[in-house]
Amino acid sequence: MSRVYNFSAGPSMLPLPVLEKAQQDLLNYKGSGMSVMELSHRSAEFTEVITEAEQLLRELMQVPENYKVLFLQGGASQQFAMVPMNIFTKSKKADYVNTGSWSKKAIKEAKKFGDIRTIASSEEDHFTSIPKFDVSMIDKEADYVHITTNNTIEGTAFREIPDTGNIPLVADMSSNILSEEIDVSKFGIIYAGAQKNIGPAGLTVVIIREDLVGHAPESVPTMLDYKTHSEKDSLYNTPPTFAIYMAKLVFEWLKNLGGVKEMGKINQQKADMLYQYIDESKLFTSPVQKESRSIMNIPFVTGSKELDAAFIKQAQSEGLETLKGHRSVGGMRASVYNAMPKEGVEKLVAFMEQFEKNNQ
Ligand code: PMP
């Protein structure tokens, strides 16, 4: 078997023990004679899967009692619309922080539903930092404030969760959920596409404070109302059963590894290894300002398009896959999500050192 170290931004690597377990269960799940994919979503076996998945996620993230955990579809992109459709409860005004391509998409979508202000932005410095903002900049009438905690394309992240006072904070946490400890009680809504730190694509996790559920106007389609999914424990219609099962296996793997605190330490070590080398290197540089660096997505450049292309090609032949930066940024990007083992980062750094020597 030859597996590679896959540095893709998502869908991305899954832990090997998770894939092996899924393989074992594939044809006959727990003696049912069926694959999880073939089980009714109302069966006892699947009820156990979805219940355990929710319990594990609650435990891993220490989700308070007054929050609902929803397993939805439509990707994080659908949340760009569902959030304003559901929680424009009073003023239909919301404040957004613009930290990159995904924030921009969230802002564009929300503008279809209300009065959206961008209260802070790092667009002027090409999104290489997280802009400073404080509670005094927030419109007191705003129904919510929206941030993207980790910017997958640009490689920046909020190192501290901003205080938004009484205004609910909504976070797109697609690319750093479960990567380090966070205090869920600081948020009104957290949402994330699964395909980075949770499992396969097709599942979207929403963690929502109960008082924010049940405000959607009548005109909102049933499937886009948080209340529909909240009342039916994510089983109003057929959920993405196999993706939920895979997420459950990932949550078990993460728990066995020591939970999110331990994962956070490992992720910091992996990121430090890579940044330390980049900072010492005479060939590679990081375009991101130090205090805003993501520990999940790490872009770097040589300054030469030809060398970047040669790097990506040679890396691939060494089993280091999908290192090409996003088309809007160029260069390289190493996405080192939870499932990327330390050995993968060590191998990448060793390859970068060799490449630098060969291209002095
Ligand atoms: N937000 C962020 C931060 C992302 O990284 C992505 C996907 N890469 C999205 C939103 C869009 O997610 P989806 O493809 O699940 O709609």
Short mmCIF file of C-alpha atoms and ligand atoms in Angstrom, two decimals:
data_model
loop_
_atom_site.label_atom_id
_atom_site.label_comp_id
_atom_site.label_asym_id
_atom_site.label_seq_id
_atom_site.Cartn_x
_atom_site.Cartn_y
_atom_site.Cartn_z
CA MET A 1 0.00 0.00 0.00
CA SER A 2 1.42 3.33 -0.89
CA ARG A 3 -0.20 6.35 0.67
CA VAL A 4 1.08 9.88 0.29
CA TYR A 5 1.22 12.85 2.62
CA ASN A 6 -1.64 14.91 1.26
CA PHE A 7 -1.39 18.64 2.05
CA SER A 8 -4.72 19.46 0.39
CA ALA A 9 -6.85 22.27 1.83
CA GLY A 10 -9.94 20.07 1.67
CA PRO A 11 -11.12 17.47 1.16
CA SER A 12 -7.99 16.47 2.98
CA MET A 13 -6.26 13.61 4.77
CA LEU A 14 -8.25 11.40 7.08
CA PRO A 15 -6.58 9.48 9.90
CA LEU A 16 -5.41 6.08 8.64
CA PRO A 17 -6.98 4.13 11.55
CA VAL A 18 -10.32 5.74 10.63
CA LEU A 19 -10.06 4.63 7.02
CA GLU A 20 -9.05 1.14 8.12
CA LYS A 21 -11.99 0.87 10.49
CA ALA A 22 -14.36 2.05 7.76
CA GLN A 23 -12.87 -0.55 5.44
CA GLN A 24 -13.43 -3.30 8.02
CA ASP A 25 -17.04 -2.22 8.52
CA LEU A 26 -17.76 -1.51 4.89
CA LEU A 27 -19.64 -4.65 3.88
CA ASN A 28 -21.08 -5.70 7.19
CA TYR A 29 -21.61 -3.08 9.89
CA LYS A 30 -21.81 -4.64 13.35
CA GLY A 31 -23.26 -7.90 12.05
CA SER A 32 -26.16 -6.16 10.30
CA GLY A 33 -25.14 -7.73 7.00
CA MET A 34 -25.23 -4.23 5.51
CA SER A 35 -22.92 -1.33 4.95
CA VAL A 36 -23.60 1.84 6.94
CA MET A 37 -24.42 3.33 3.53
CA GLU A 38 -27.26 0.84 3.19
CA LEU A 39 -28.74 1.26 6.65
CA SER A 40 -32.00 3.15 7.10
CA HIS A 41 -31.39 6.48 8.78
CA ARG A 42 -34.22 5.47 11.16
CA SER A 43 -32.65 2.10 12.05
CA ALA A 44 -31.42 1.33 15.55
CA GLU A 45 -27.85 0.98 14.25
CA PHE A 46 -27.82 4.41 12.62
CA THR A 47 -29.59 6.04 15.56
CA GLU A 48 -26.70 4.86 17.67
CA VAL A 49 -24.17 6.27 15.18
CA ILE A 50 -25.68 9.76 15.05
CA THR A 51 -26.30 9.90 18.79
CA GLU A 52 -22.74 8.89 19.58
CA ALA A 53 -21.33 11.29 16.98
CA GLU A 54 -23.16 14.16 18.65
CA GLN A 55 -22.12 13.08 22.15
CA LEU A 56 -18.49 12.77 21.13
CA LEU A 57 -18.44 16.19 19.48
CA ARG A 58 -20.08 17.73 22.55
CA GLU A 59 -17.48 16.10 24.76
CA LEU A 60 -14.52 17.06 22.55
CA MET A 61 -15.56 20.71 22.25
CA GLN A 62 -17.19 20.92 25.68
CA VAL A 63 -20.36 22.21 24.08
CA PRO A 64 -22.61 23.73 26.77
CA GLU A 65 -26.08 22.26 27.38
CA ASN A 66 -27.88 25.24 25.89
CA TYR A 67 -26.38 24.66 22.43
CA LYS A 68 -27.74 22.42 19.69
CA VAL A 69 -25.42 20.37 17.49
CA LEU A 70 -26.79 19.94 13.97
CA PHE A 71 -25.57 17.66 11.18
CA LEU A 72 -26.60 19.34 7.93
CA GLN A 73 -25.73 19.43 4.24
CA GLY A 74 -25.04 22.23 1.78
CA GLY A 75 -21.51 23.00 2.95
CA ALA A 76 -20.28 26.04 4.80
CA SER A 77 -21.41 27.98 1.73
CA GLN A 78 -25.04 27.26 2.56
CA GLN A 79 -24.47 28.66 6.04
CA PHE A 80 -23.50 31.97 4.44
CA ALA A 81 -27.23 32.26 3.64
CA MET A 82 -28.78 30.27 6.47
CA VAL A 83 -27.24 32.49 9.14
CA PRO A 84 -28.86 35.74 7.97
CA MET A 85 -32.09 33.97 6.96
CA ASN A 86 -32.46 32.64 10.49
CA ILE A 87 -31.04 35.18 12.85
CA PHE A 88 -32.00 38.53 11.42
CA THR A 89 -34.31 38.76 14.37
CA LYS A 90 -34.54 42.51 15.01
CA SER A 91 -32.66 45.13 13.02
CA LYS A 92 -31.68 43.01 9.98
CA LYS A 93 -28.26 44.55 10.42
CA ALA A 94 -25.05 42.57 10.83
CA ASP A 95 -21.37 43.43 11.14
CA TYR A 96 -18.77 41.33 9.31
CA VAL A 97 -14.99 41.16 9.52
CA ASN A 98 -13.45 40.70 6.10
CA THR A 99 -10.35 38.51 6.34
CA GLY A 100 -10.25 36.84 2.94
CA SER A 101 -12.01 35.11 0.07
CA TRP A 102 -14.39 33.11 2.25
CA SER A 103 -15.37 36.12 4.37
CA LYS A 104 -16.06 38.02 1.16
CA LYS A 105 -18.37 35.27 -0.04
CA ALA A 106 -20.16 35.25 3.31
CA ILE A 107 -20.60 39.03 3.10
CA LYS A 108 -21.86 38.92 -0.48
CA GLU A 109 -24.46 36.29 0.38
CA ALA A 110 -25.63 38.01 3.58
CA LYS A 111 -26.23 41.24 1.64
CA LYS A 112 -29.17 39.49 -0.05
CA PHE A 113 -30.96 39.48 3.28
CA GLY A 114 -30.16 42.66 5.14
CA ASP A 115 -27.93 45.59 5.89
CA ILE A 116 -24.36 44.31 6.09
CA ARG A 117 -21.42 46.43 7.25
CA THR A 118 -17.79 45.46 7.03
CA ILE A 119 -16.41 46.75 10.31
CA ALA A 120 -12.81 45.65 9.81
CA SER A 121 -10.90 44.37 6.83
CA SER A 122 -7.37 43.33 5.89
CA GLU A 123 -8.04 43.56 2.17
CA GLU A 124 -5.65 46.50 1.82
CA ASP A 125 -2.72 44.37 2.90
CA HIS A 126 -3.87 41.50 0.66
CA PHE A 127 -5.31 39.62 3.63
CA THR A 128 -1.89 38.85 5.10
CA SER A 129 -3.07 39.75 8.61
CA ILE A 130 -6.12 39.75 10.87
CA PRO A 131 -7.42 43.29 11.36
CA LYS A 132 -7.80 44.66 14.87
CA PHE A 133 -11.29 45.41 15.98
CA ASP A 134 -12.99 45.90 19.29
CA VAL A 135 -16.43 45.92 20.73
CA SER A 136 -16.78 49.73 20.36
CA MET A 137 -16.80 49.32 16.55
CA ILE A 138 -19.86 47.06 16.60
CA ASP A 139 -23.27 48.51 15.82
CA LYS A 140 -25.25 48.11 19.05
CA GLU A 141 -28.31 47.24 17.00
CA ALA A 142 -26.58 44.52 14.97
CA ASP A 143 -28.27 41.13 15.09
CA TYR A 144 -24.87 39.43 14.95
CA VAL A 145 -21.17 39.78 14.17
CA HIS A 146 -19.51 37.37 11.73
CA ILE A 147 -15.88 36.25 11.56
CA THR A 148 -13.93 33.55 9.71
CA THR A 149 -11.71 32.13 12.45
CA ASN A 150 -9.22 30.56 10.03
CA ASN A 151 -8.67 31.74 6.48
CA THR A 152 -7.95 28.63 4.47
CA ILE A 153 -6.67 30.37 1.35
CA GLU A 154 -4.66 33.20 2.91
CA GLY A 155 -3.27 31.25 5.89
CA THR A 156 -4.31 33.65 8.63
CA ALA A 157 -6.23 32.97 11.83
CA PHE A 158 -7.69 34.83 14.78
CA ARG A 159 -5.32 34.00 17.61
CA GLU A 160 -7.87 35.40 20.08
CA ILE A 161 -11.63 35.30 19.88
CA PRO A 162 -12.91 38.88 19.80
CA ASP A 163 -15.30 40.10 22.44
CA THR A 164 -18.60 41.16 20.89
CA GLY A 165 -20.41 41.97 24.13
CA ASN A 166 -24.10 41.01 23.98
CA ILE A 167 -24.15 40.68 20.22
CA PRO A 168 -24.01 37.02 19.10
CA LEU A 169 -20.72 36.09 17.46
CA VAL A 170 -21.09 33.83 14.41
CA ALA A 171 -17.99 31.99 13.21
CA ASP A 172 -17.10 30.12 10.06
CA MET A 173 -14.74 27.58 11.62
CA SER A 174 -14.51 25.31 8.57
CA SER A 175 -10.73 25.06 8.53
CA ASN A 176 -9.85 25.10 12.22
CA ILE A 177 -12.68 23.46 14.13
CA LEU A 178 -11.29 20.86 16.60
CA SER A 179 -7.71 21.98 15.93
CA GLU A 180 -7.23 23.60 19.34
CA GLU A 181 -9.33 24.37 22.39
CA ILE A 182 -11.96 27.08 22.03
CA ASP A 183 -14.65 28.32 24.38
CA VAL A 184 -17.93 27.54 22.59
CA SER A 185 -19.87 29.79 25.01
CA LYS A 186 -18.28 32.84 23.36
CA PHE A 187 -20.19 32.08 20.15
CA GLY A 188 -23.81 32.29 19.04
CA ILE A 189 -23.21 30.01 16.06
CA ILE A 190 -20.22 27.98 14.91
CA TYR A 191 -20.39 26.32 11.50
CA ALA A 192 -17.97 24.17 9.55
CA GLY A 193 -17.86 22.08 6.41
CA ALA A 194 -16.63 18.64 7.46
CA GLN A 195 -14.02 18.03 4.79
CA LYS A 196 -10.99 19.28 6.72
CA ASN A 197 -10.98 18.29 10.40
CA ILE A 198 -14.19 16.29 10.69
CA GLY A 199 -14.60 13.77 7.89
CA PRO A 200 -15.58 13.48 4.25
CA ALA A 201 -17.33 16.23 2.30
CA GLY A 202 -21.11 16.26 2.34
CA LEU A 203 -21.61 17.01 6.02
CA THR A 204 -21.82 20.45 7.64
CA VAL A 205 -21.70 20.83 11.38
CA VAL A 206 -23.59 23.68 13.05
CA ILE A 207 -23.35 24.43 16.76
CA ILE A 208 -26.01 26.97 17.68
CA ARG A 209 -27.13 28.58 20.95
CA GLU A 210 -30.73 27.55 21.55
CA ASP A 211 -32.12 31.06 21.82
CA LEU A 212 -31.03 31.73 18.23
CA VAL A 213 -33.21 28.90 16.89
CA GLY A 214 -36.82 29.53 15.88
CA HIS A 215 -36.68 33.07 14.51
CA ALA A 216 -36.80 32.39 10.78
CA PRO A 217 -39.71 34.09 9.02
CA GLU A 218 -42.42 31.93 7.42
CA SER A 219 -40.95 32.55 3.99
CA VAL A 220 -37.76 30.64 4.81
CA PRO A 221 -37.79 27.18 3.19
CA THR A 222 -38.23 24.33 5.68
CA MET A 223 -34.82 22.84 4.95
CA LEU A 224 -33.10 26.18 5.56
CA ASP A 225 -34.69 26.76 8.96
CA TYR A 226 -32.48 25.72 11.91
CA LYS A 227 -35.68 24.90 13.84
CA THR A 228 -36.55 22.08 11.43
CA HIS A 229 -33.27 20.29 12.08
CA SER A 230 -33.07 21.19 15.74
CA GLU A 231 -36.54 19.80 16.54
CA LYS A 232 -35.85 16.55 14.70
CA ASP A 233 -32.28 16.01 15.92
CA SER A 234 -30.91 16.33 12.36
CA LEU A 235 -33.27 13.60 11.15
CA TYR A 236 -36.01 15.67 9.51
CA ASN A 237 -34.96 14.16 6.21
CA THR A 238 -32.23 11.72 5.21
CA PRO A 239 -28.96 13.07 6.57
CA PRO A 240 -25.56 12.25 5.00
CA THR A 241 -25.41 8.96 6.89
CA PHE A 242 -22.03 7.69 5.78
CA ALA A 243 -20.35 11.06 6.34
CA ILE A 244 -21.81 11.18 9.87
CA TYR A 245 -20.50 7.67 10.54
CA MET A 246 -17.04 8.73 9.32
CA ALA A 247 -17.18 11.84 11.50
CA LYS A 248 -17.99 9.63 14.47
CA LEU A 249 -14.89 7.54 13.76
CA VAL A 250 -12.80 10.72 13.50
CA PHE A 251 -14.19 11.97 16.82
CA GLU A 252 -13.31 8.61 18.44
CA TRP A 253 -9.80 8.82 17.02
CA LEU A 254 -9.39 12.35 18.36
CA LYS A 255 -10.68 11.35 21.79
CA ASN A 256 -8.26 8.39 21.95
CA LEU A 257 -5.41 10.69 21.03
CA GLY A 258 -6.13 12.79 24.12
CA GLY A 259 -8.80 15.18 22.85
CA VAL A 260 -8.63 18.69 21.48
CA LYS A 261 -6.12 19.97 24.05
CA GLU A 262 -3.59 17.32 23.07
CA MET A 263 -4.39 17.83 19.38
CA GLY A 264 -3.75 21.55 19.81
CA LYS A 265 -0.28 20.86 21.19
CA ILE A 266 0.57 18.57 18.30
CA ASN A 267 -0.79 21.05 15.75
CA GLN A 268 1.30 23.83 17.29
CA GLN A 269 4.42 21.66 17.09
CA LYS A 270 3.76 20.82 13.44
CA ALA A 271 3.18 24.47 12.53
CA ASP A 272 6.22 25.64 14.53
CA MET A 273 8.42 23.14 12.69
CA LEU A 274 7.37 24.50 9.33
CA TYR A 275 7.38 28.21 10.24
CA GLN A 276 10.74 27.92 11.94
CA TYR A 277 12.28 26.50 8.82
CA ILE A 278 10.57 29.06 6.55
CA ASP A 279 11.81 31.93 8.76
CA GLU A 280 15.38 30.64 8.63
CA SER A 281 15.31 29.81 4.94
CA LYS A 282 16.92 32.07 2.36
CA LEU A 283 14.72 30.67 -0.39
CA PHE A 284 11.23 30.36 1.09
CA THR A 285 9.25 33.12 2.75
CA SER A 286 5.86 33.31 4.41
CA PRO A 287 3.59 36.06 3.08
CA VAL A 288 1.63 36.17 6.36
CA GLN A 289 2.34 38.52 9.27
CA LYS A 290 3.66 36.58 12.24
CA GLU A 291 0.96 37.42 14.76
CA SER A 292 -1.79 36.36 12.32
CA ARG A 293 -0.42 33.01 11.21
CA SER A 294 -2.70 30.01 10.89
CA ILE A 295 -1.53 26.68 12.30
CA MET A 296 -3.69 24.80 9.77
CA ASN A 297 -2.91 26.38 6.39
CA ILE A 298 0.64 27.53 5.80
CA PRO A 299 1.40 29.34 2.55
CA PHE A 300 4.98 29.95 1.40
CA VAL A 301 6.69 31.24 -1.74
CA THR A 302 10.11 31.27 -3.37
CA GLY A 303 9.48 34.52 -5.24
CA SER A 304 9.93 32.75 -8.59
CA LYS A 305 7.03 31.16 -10.43
CA GLU A 306 9.39 28.70 -12.15
CA LEU A 307 10.93 27.56 -8.86
CA ASP A 308 7.49 27.26 -7.25
CA ALA A 309 6.36 25.04 -10.12
CA ALA A 310 9.53 22.93 -9.91
CA PHE A 311 9.07 22.59 -6.14
CA ILE A 312 5.49 21.36 -6.48
CA LYS A 313 6.43 18.85 -9.18
CA GLN A 314 9.43 17.43 -7.34
CA ALA A 315 7.54 17.30 -4.03
CA GLN A 316 4.86 15.24 -5.72
CA SER A 317 7.40 12.68 -6.87
CA GLU A 318 8.45 12.35 -3.20
CA GLY A 319 4.90 11.56 -2.07
CA LEU A 320 4.18 15.12 -0.86
CA GLU A 321 0.91 15.92 -2.59
CA THR A 322 -1.29 18.95 -3.25
CA LEU A 323 1.15 21.65 -2.19
CA LYS A 324 0.08 24.13 -4.86
CA GLY A 325 -1.20 27.40 -3.37
CA HIS A 326 -4.72 28.58 -4.14
CA ARG A 327 -5.01 30.03 -7.63
CA SER A 328 -5.78 33.47 -6.17
CA VAL A 329 -2.56 33.55 -4.11
CA GLY A 330 -0.07 31.37 -6.01
CA GLY A 331 3.06 29.79 -4.53
CA MET A 332 2.66 26.87 -2.18
CA ARG A 333 0.37 26.05 0.70
CA ALA A 334 0.72 23.20 3.17
CA SER A 335 -2.55 22.37 4.88
CA VAL A 336 -1.62 20.51 8.04
CA TYR A 337 -4.97 19.59 9.53
CA ASN A 338 -5.42 17.23 12.47
CA ALA A 339 -4.94 14.07 10.41
CA MET A 340 -1.55 15.15 9.01
CA PRO A 341 1.00 13.23 11.06
CA LYS A 342 4.13 14.96 12.39
CA GLU A 343 6.16 12.69 10.10
CA GLY A 344 4.46 14.30 7.09
CA VAL A 345 5.62 17.75 8.17
CA GLU A 346 9.12 16.45 8.97
CA LYS A 347 9.32 14.95 5.50
CA LEU A 348 8.13 18.21 3.95
CA VAL A 349 10.70 20.28 5.85
CA ALA A 350 13.48 17.85 4.91
CA PHE A 351 12.42 18.10 1.28
CA MET A 352 12.35 21.91 1.44
CA GLU A 353 15.89 21.92 2.88
CA GLN A 354 17.11 19.68 0.09
CA PHE A 355 15.35 21.78 -2.54
CA GLU A 356 16.93 24.92 -1.13
CA LYS A 357 20.41 23.37 -1.23
CA ASN A 358 19.88 22.27 -4.83
CA ASN A 359 18.75 25.74 -5.87
CA GLN A 360 21.26 28.00 -4.17
N1 PMP B 1 -15.32 28.73 4.56
C1 PMP B 1 -14.04 28.35 4.64
C2 PMP B 1 -13.15 28.99 5.66
C3 PMP B 1 -13.56 27.35 3.79
O1 PMP B 1 -12.29 26.95 3.85
C4 PMP B 1 -14.44 26.76 2.86
C5 PMP B 1 -14.03 25.64 1.93
N2 PMP B 1 -12.74 25.50 1.63
C6 PMP B 1 -15.76 27.22 2.79
C7 PMP B 1 -16.17 28.20 3.67
C8 PMP B 1 -16.75 26.67 1.81
O2 PMP B 1 -17.09 25.43 2.27
P1 PMP B 1 -18.01 24.41 1.45
O3 PMP B 1 -17.21 24.00 0.27
O4 PMP B 1 -18.23 23.34 2.46
O5 PMP B 1 -19.25 25.13 1.08
#
